[in-house]
Tab-separated table of N, CA and C in Angstrom:
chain	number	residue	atom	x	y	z
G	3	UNK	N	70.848	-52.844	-7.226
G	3	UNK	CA	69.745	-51.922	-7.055
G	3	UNK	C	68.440	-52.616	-7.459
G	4	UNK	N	67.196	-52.573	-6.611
G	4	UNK	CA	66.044	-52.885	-7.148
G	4	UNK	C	65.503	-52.284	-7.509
G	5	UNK	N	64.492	-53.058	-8.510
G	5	UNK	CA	63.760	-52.009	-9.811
G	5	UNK	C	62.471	-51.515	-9.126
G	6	UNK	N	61.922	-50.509	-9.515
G	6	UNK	CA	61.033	-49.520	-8.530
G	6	UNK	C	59.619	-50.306	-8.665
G	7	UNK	N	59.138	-51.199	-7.672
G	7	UNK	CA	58.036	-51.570	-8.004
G	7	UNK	C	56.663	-50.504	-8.587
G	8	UNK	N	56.630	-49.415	-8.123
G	8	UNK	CA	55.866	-48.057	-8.756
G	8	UNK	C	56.449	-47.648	-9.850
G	9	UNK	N	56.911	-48.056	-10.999
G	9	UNK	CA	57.026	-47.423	-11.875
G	9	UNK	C	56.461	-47.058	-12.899
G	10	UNK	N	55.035	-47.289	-12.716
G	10	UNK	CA	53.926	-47.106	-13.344
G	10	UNK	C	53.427	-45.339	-13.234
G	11	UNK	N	54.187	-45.434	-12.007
G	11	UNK	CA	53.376	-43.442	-11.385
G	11	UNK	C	54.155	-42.894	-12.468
G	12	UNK	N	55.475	-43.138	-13.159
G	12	UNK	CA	56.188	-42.058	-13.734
G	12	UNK	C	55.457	-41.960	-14.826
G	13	UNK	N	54.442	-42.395	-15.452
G	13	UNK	CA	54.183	-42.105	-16.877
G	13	UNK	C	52.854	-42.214	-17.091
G	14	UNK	N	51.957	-41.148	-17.491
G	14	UNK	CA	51.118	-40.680	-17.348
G	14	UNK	C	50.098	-41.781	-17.480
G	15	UNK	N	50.594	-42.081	-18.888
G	15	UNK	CA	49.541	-43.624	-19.891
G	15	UNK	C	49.614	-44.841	-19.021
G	16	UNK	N	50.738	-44.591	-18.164
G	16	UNK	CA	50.837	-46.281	-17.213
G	16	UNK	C	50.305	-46.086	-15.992
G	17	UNK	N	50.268	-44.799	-15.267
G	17	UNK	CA	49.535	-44.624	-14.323
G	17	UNK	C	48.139	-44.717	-14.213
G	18	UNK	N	47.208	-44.092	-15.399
G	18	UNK	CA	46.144	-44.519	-15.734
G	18	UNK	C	45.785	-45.847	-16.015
G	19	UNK	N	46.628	-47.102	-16.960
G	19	UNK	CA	46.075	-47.887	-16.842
G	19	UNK	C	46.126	-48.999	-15.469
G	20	UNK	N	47.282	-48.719	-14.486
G	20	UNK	CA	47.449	-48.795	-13.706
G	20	UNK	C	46.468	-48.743	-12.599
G	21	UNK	N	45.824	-47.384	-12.502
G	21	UNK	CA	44.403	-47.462	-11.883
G	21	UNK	C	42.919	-47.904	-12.446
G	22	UNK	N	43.189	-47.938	-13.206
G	22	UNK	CA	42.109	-48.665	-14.054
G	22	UNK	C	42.018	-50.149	-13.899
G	23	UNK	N	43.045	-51.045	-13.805
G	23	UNK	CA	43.692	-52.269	-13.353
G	23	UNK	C	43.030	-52.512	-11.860
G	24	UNK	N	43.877	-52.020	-10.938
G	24	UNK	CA	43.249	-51.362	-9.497
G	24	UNK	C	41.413	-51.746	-9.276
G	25	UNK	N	40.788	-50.115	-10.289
G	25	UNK	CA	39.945	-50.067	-10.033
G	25	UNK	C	38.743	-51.490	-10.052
G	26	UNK	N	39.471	-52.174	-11.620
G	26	UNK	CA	39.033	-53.049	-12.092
G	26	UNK	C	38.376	-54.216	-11.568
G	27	UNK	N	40.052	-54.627	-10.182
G	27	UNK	CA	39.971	-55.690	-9.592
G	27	UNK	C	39.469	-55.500	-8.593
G	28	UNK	N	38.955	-54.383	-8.334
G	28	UNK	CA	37.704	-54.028	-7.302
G	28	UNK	C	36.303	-54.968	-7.399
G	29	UNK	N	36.297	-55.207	-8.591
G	29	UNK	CA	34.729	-55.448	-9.069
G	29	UNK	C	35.128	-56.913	-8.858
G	30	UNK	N	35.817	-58.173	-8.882
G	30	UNK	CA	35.630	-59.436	-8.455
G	30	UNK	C	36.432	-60.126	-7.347
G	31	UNK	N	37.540	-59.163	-6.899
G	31	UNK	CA	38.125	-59.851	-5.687
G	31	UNK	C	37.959	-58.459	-4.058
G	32	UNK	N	36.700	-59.453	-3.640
G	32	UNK	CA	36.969	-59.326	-2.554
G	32	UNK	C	37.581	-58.414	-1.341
G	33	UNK	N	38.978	-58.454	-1.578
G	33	UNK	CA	39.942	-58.362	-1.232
G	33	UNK	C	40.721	-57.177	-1.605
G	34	UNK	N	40.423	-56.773	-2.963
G	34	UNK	CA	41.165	-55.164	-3.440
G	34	UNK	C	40.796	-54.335	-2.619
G	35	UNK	N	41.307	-53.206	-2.575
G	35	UNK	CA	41.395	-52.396	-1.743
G	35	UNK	C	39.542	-51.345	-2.805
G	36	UNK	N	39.932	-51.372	-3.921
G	36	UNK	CA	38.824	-50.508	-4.398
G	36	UNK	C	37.376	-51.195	-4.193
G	37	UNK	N	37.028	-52.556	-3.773
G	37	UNK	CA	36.137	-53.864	-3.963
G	37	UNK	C	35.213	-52.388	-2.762
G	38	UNK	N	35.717	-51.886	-1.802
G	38	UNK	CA	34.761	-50.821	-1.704
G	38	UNK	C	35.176	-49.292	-0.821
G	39	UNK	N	35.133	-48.892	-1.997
G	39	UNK	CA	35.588	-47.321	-2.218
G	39	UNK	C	34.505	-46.388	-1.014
G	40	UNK	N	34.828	-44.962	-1.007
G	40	UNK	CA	33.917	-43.997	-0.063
G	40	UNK	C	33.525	-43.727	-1.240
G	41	UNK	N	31.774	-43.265	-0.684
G	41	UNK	CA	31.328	-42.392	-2.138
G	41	UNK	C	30.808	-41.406	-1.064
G	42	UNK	N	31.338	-40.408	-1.683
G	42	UNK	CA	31.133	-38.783	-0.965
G	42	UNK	C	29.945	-38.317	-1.981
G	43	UNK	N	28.935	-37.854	-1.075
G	43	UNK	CA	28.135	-36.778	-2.280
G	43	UNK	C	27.474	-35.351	-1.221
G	44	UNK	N	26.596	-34.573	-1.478
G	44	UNK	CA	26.165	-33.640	-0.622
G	44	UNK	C	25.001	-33.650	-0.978
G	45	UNK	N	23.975	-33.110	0.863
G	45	UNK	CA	22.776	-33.251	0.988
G	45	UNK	C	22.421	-32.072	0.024
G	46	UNK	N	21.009	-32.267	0.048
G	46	UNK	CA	20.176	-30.890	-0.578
G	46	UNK	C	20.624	-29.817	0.238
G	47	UNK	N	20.890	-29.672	1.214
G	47	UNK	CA	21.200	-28.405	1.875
G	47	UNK	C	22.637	-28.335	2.157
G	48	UNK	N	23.559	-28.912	1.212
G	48	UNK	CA	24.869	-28.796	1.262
G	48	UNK	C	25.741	-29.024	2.127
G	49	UNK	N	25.298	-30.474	2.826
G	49	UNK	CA	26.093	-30.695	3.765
G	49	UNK	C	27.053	-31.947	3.214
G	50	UNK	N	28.007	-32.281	3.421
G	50	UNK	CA	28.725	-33.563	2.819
G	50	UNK	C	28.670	-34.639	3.159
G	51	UNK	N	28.546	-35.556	2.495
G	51	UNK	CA	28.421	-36.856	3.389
G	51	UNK	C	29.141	-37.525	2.483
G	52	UNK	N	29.953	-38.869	3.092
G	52	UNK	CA	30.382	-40.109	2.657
G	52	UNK	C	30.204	-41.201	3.173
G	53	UNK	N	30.339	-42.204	2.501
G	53	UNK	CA	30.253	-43.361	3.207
G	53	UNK	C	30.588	-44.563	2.449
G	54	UNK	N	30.775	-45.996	2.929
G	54	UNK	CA	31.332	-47.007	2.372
G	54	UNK	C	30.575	-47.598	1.017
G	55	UNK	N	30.708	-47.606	-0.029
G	55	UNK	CA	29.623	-48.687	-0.629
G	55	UNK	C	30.448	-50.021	-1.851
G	56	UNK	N	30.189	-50.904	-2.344
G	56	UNK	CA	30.676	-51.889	-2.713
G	56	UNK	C	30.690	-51.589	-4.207
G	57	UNK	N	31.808	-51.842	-5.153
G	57	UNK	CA	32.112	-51.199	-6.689
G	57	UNK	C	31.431	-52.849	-7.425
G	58	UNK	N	30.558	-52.696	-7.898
G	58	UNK	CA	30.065	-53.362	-8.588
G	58	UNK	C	30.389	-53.562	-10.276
G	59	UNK	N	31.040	-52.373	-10.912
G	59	UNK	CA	30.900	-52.721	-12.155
G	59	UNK	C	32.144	-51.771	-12.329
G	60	UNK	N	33.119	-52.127	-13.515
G	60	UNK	CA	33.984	-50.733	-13.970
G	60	UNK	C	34.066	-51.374	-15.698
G	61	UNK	N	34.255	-49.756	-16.047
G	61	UNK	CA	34.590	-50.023	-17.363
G	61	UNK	C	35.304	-48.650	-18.041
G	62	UNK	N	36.662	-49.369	-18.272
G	62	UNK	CA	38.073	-48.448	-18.506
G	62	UNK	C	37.676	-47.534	-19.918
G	63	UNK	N	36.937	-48.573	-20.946
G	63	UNK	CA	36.701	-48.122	-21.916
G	63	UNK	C	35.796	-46.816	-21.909
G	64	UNK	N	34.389	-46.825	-21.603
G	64	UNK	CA	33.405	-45.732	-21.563
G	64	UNK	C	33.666	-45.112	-19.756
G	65	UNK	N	34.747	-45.570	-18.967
G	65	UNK	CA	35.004	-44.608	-18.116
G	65	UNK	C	34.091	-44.608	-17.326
G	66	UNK	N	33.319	-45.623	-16.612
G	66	UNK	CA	32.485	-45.870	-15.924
G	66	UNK	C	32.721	-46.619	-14.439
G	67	UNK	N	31.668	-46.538	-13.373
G	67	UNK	CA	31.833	-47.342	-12.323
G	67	UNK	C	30.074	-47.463	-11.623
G	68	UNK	N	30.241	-48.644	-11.228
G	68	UNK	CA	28.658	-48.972	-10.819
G	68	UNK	C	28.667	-49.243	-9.387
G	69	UNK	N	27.938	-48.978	-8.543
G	69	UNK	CA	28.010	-49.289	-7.210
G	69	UNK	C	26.136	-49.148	-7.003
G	70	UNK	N	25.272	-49.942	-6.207
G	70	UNK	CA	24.455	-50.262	-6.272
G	70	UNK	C	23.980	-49.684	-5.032
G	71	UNK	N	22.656	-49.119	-5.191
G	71	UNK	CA	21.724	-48.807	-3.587
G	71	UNK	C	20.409	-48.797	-3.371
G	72	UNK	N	19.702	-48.861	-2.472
G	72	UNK	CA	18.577	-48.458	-2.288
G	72	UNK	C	17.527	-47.591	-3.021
G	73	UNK	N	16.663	-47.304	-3.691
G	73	UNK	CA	16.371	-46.181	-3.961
G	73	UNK	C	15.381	-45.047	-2.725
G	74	UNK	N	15.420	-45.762	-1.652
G	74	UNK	CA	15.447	-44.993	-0.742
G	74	UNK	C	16.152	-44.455	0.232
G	75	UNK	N	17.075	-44.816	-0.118
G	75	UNK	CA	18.453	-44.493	1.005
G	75	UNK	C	18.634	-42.835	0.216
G	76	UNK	N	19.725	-42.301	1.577
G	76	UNK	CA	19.984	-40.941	1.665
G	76	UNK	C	21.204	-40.574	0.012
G	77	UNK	N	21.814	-41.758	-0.105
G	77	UNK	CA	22.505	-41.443	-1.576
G	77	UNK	C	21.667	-40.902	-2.419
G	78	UNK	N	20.524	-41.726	-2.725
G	78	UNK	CA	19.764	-41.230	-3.360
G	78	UNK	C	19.281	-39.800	-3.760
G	79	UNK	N	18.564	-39.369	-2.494
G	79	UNK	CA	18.472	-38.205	-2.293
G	79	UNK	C	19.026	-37.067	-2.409
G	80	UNK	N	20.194	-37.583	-2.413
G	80	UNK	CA	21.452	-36.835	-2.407
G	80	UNK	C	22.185	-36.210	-3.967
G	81	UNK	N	21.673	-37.169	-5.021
G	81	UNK	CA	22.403	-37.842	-6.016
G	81	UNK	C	21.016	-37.251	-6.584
G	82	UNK	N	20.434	-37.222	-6.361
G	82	UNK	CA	18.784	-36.089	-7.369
G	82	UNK	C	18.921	-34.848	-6.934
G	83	UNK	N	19.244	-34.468	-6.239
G	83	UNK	CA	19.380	-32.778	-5.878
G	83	UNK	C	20.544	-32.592	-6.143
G	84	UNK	N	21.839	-33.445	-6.162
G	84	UNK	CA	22.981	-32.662	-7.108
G	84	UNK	C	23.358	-33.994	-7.981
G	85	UNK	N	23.511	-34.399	-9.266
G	85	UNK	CA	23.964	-35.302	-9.688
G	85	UNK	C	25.468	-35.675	-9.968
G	86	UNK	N	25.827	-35.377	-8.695
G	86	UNK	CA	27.680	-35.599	-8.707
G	86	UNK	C	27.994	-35.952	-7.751
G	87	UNK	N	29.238	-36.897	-8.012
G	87	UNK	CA	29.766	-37.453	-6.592
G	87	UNK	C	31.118	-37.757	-6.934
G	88	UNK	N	31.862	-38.071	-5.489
G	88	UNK	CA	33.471	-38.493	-5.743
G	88	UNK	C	33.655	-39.985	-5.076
G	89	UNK	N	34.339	-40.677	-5.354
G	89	UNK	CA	34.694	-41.945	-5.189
G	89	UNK	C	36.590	-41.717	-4.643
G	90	UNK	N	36.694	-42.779	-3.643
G	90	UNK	CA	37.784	-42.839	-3.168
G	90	UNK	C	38.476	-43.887	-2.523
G	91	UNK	N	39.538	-44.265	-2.974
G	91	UNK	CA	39.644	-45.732	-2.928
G	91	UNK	C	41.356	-45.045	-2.494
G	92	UNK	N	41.664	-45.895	-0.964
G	92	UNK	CA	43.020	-45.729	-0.160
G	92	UNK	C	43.881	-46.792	-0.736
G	93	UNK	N	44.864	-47.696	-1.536
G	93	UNK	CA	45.203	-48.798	-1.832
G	93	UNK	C	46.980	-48.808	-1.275
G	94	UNK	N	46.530	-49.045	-0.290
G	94	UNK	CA	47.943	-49.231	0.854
G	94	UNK	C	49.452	-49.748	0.027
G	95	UNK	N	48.356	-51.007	-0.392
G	95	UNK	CA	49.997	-51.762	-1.384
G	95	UNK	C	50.809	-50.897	-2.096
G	96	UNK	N	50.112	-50.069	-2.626
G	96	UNK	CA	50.676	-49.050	-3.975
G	96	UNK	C	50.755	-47.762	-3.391
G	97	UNK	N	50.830	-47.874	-2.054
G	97	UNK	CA	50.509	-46.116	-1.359
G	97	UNK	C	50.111	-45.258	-2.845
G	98	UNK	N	49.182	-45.495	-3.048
G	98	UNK	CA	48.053	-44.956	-4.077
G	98	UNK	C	46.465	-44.437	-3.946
G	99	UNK	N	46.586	-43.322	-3.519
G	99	UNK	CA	45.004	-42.695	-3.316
G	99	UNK	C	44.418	-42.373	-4.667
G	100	UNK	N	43.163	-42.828	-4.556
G	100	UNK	CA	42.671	-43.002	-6.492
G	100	UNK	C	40.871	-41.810	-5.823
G	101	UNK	N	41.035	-40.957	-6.478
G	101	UNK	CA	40.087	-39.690	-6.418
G	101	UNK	C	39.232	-39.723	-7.778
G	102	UNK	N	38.094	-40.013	-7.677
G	102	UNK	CA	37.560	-40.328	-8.944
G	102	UNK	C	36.061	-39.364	-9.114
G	103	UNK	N	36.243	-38.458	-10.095
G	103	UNK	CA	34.701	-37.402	-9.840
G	103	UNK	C	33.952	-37.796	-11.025
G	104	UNK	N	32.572	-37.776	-11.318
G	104	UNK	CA	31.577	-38.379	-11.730
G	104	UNK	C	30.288	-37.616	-11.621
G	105	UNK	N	29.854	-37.609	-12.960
G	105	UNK	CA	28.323	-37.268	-12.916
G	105	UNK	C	27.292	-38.328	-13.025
G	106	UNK	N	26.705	-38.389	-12.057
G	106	UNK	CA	25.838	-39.344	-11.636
G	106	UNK	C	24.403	-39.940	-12.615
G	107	UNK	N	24.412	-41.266	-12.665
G	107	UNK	CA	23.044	-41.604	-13.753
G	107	UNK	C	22.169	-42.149	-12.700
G	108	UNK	N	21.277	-42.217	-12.088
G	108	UNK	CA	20.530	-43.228	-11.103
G	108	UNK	C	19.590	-44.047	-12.283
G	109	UNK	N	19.769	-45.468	-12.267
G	109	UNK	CA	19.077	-46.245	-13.361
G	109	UNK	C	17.589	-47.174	-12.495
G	110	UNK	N	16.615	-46.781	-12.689
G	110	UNK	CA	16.077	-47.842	-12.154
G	110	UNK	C	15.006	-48.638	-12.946
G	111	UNK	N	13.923	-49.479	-13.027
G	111	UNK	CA	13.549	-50.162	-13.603
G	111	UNK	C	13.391	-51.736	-13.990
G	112	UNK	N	13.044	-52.172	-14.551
G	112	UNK	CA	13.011	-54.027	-14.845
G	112	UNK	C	14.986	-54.368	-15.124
G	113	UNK	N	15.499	-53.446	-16.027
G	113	UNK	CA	16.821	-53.565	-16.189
G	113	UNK	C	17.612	-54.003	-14.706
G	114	UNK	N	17.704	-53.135	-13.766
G	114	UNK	CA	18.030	-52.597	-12.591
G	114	UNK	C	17.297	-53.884	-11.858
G	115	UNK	N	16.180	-54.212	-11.428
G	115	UNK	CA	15.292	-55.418	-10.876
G	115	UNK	C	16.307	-56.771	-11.386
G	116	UNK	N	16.235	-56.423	-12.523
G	116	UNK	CA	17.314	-58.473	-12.723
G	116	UNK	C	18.853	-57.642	-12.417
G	117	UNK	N	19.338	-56.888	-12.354
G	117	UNK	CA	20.942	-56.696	-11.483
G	117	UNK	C	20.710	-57.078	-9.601
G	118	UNK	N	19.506	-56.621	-8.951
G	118	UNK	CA	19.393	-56.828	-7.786
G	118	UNK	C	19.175	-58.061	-7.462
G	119	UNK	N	18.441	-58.951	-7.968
G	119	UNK	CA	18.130	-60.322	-7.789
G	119	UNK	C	19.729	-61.243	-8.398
G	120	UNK	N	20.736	-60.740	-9.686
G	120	UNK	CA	21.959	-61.014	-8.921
G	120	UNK	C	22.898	-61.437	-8.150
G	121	UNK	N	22.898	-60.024	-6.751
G	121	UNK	CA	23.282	-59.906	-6.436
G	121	UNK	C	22.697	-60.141	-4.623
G	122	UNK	N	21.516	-60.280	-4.953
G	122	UNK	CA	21.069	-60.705	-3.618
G	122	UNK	C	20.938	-62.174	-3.072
């Protein structure tokens, strides 16, 4: 008999760090399935929108995730008239759908200016 490669789903503490792992290896390879998640949010007039964007930062400890945009793009907009959004990451290998809800910080400033230069 082979041993259940998912045996992480059975237990609550391993499933979490499990996606946390996941989420993690979003932020430097490429290639993970979370590297770029949907971020769903809704317009001012309550319409839904999602769309693709790239996971820039996670952190298991304070429970965080960073993904970077425009400050004129429609996220934006979106993300000041309601400050919440969901994140969603499909990860085929692990037939594992990872649903992640969040209250939103929009950071901008000189801080934010040396992350973009970065990454550009």
């Amino acid at each position: 008999m082979k041993p259940d490669p998912h045996s992480w789903a059975c237990d609550l503490t391993q499933l979490f760090d499990e996606v946390w792992t996941r989420v993690t290896r979003g932020v430097h390879d490429r290639h993970a399935p979370a590297r770029h998640p949907t971020l769903a949010t809704v317009t001012p007039d309550g319409r839904p929108q999602a769309r693709t964007v790239v996971l820039r930062a996670a952190d298991k400890v304070a429970g965080t995730v960073h993904v970077h945009t425009d400050l004129q793009s429609g996220k934006v907009r979106d993300l000041r008239a309601t400050p919440f959004a969901a994140l969603h990451v499909w990860d085929a290998s692990a037939h594992l759908q990872l649903r992640l809800e969040a209250q939103v910080t929009i950071l901008t400033g000189p801080d934010v200016a040396a992350i973009w230069e970065r990454v550009a």
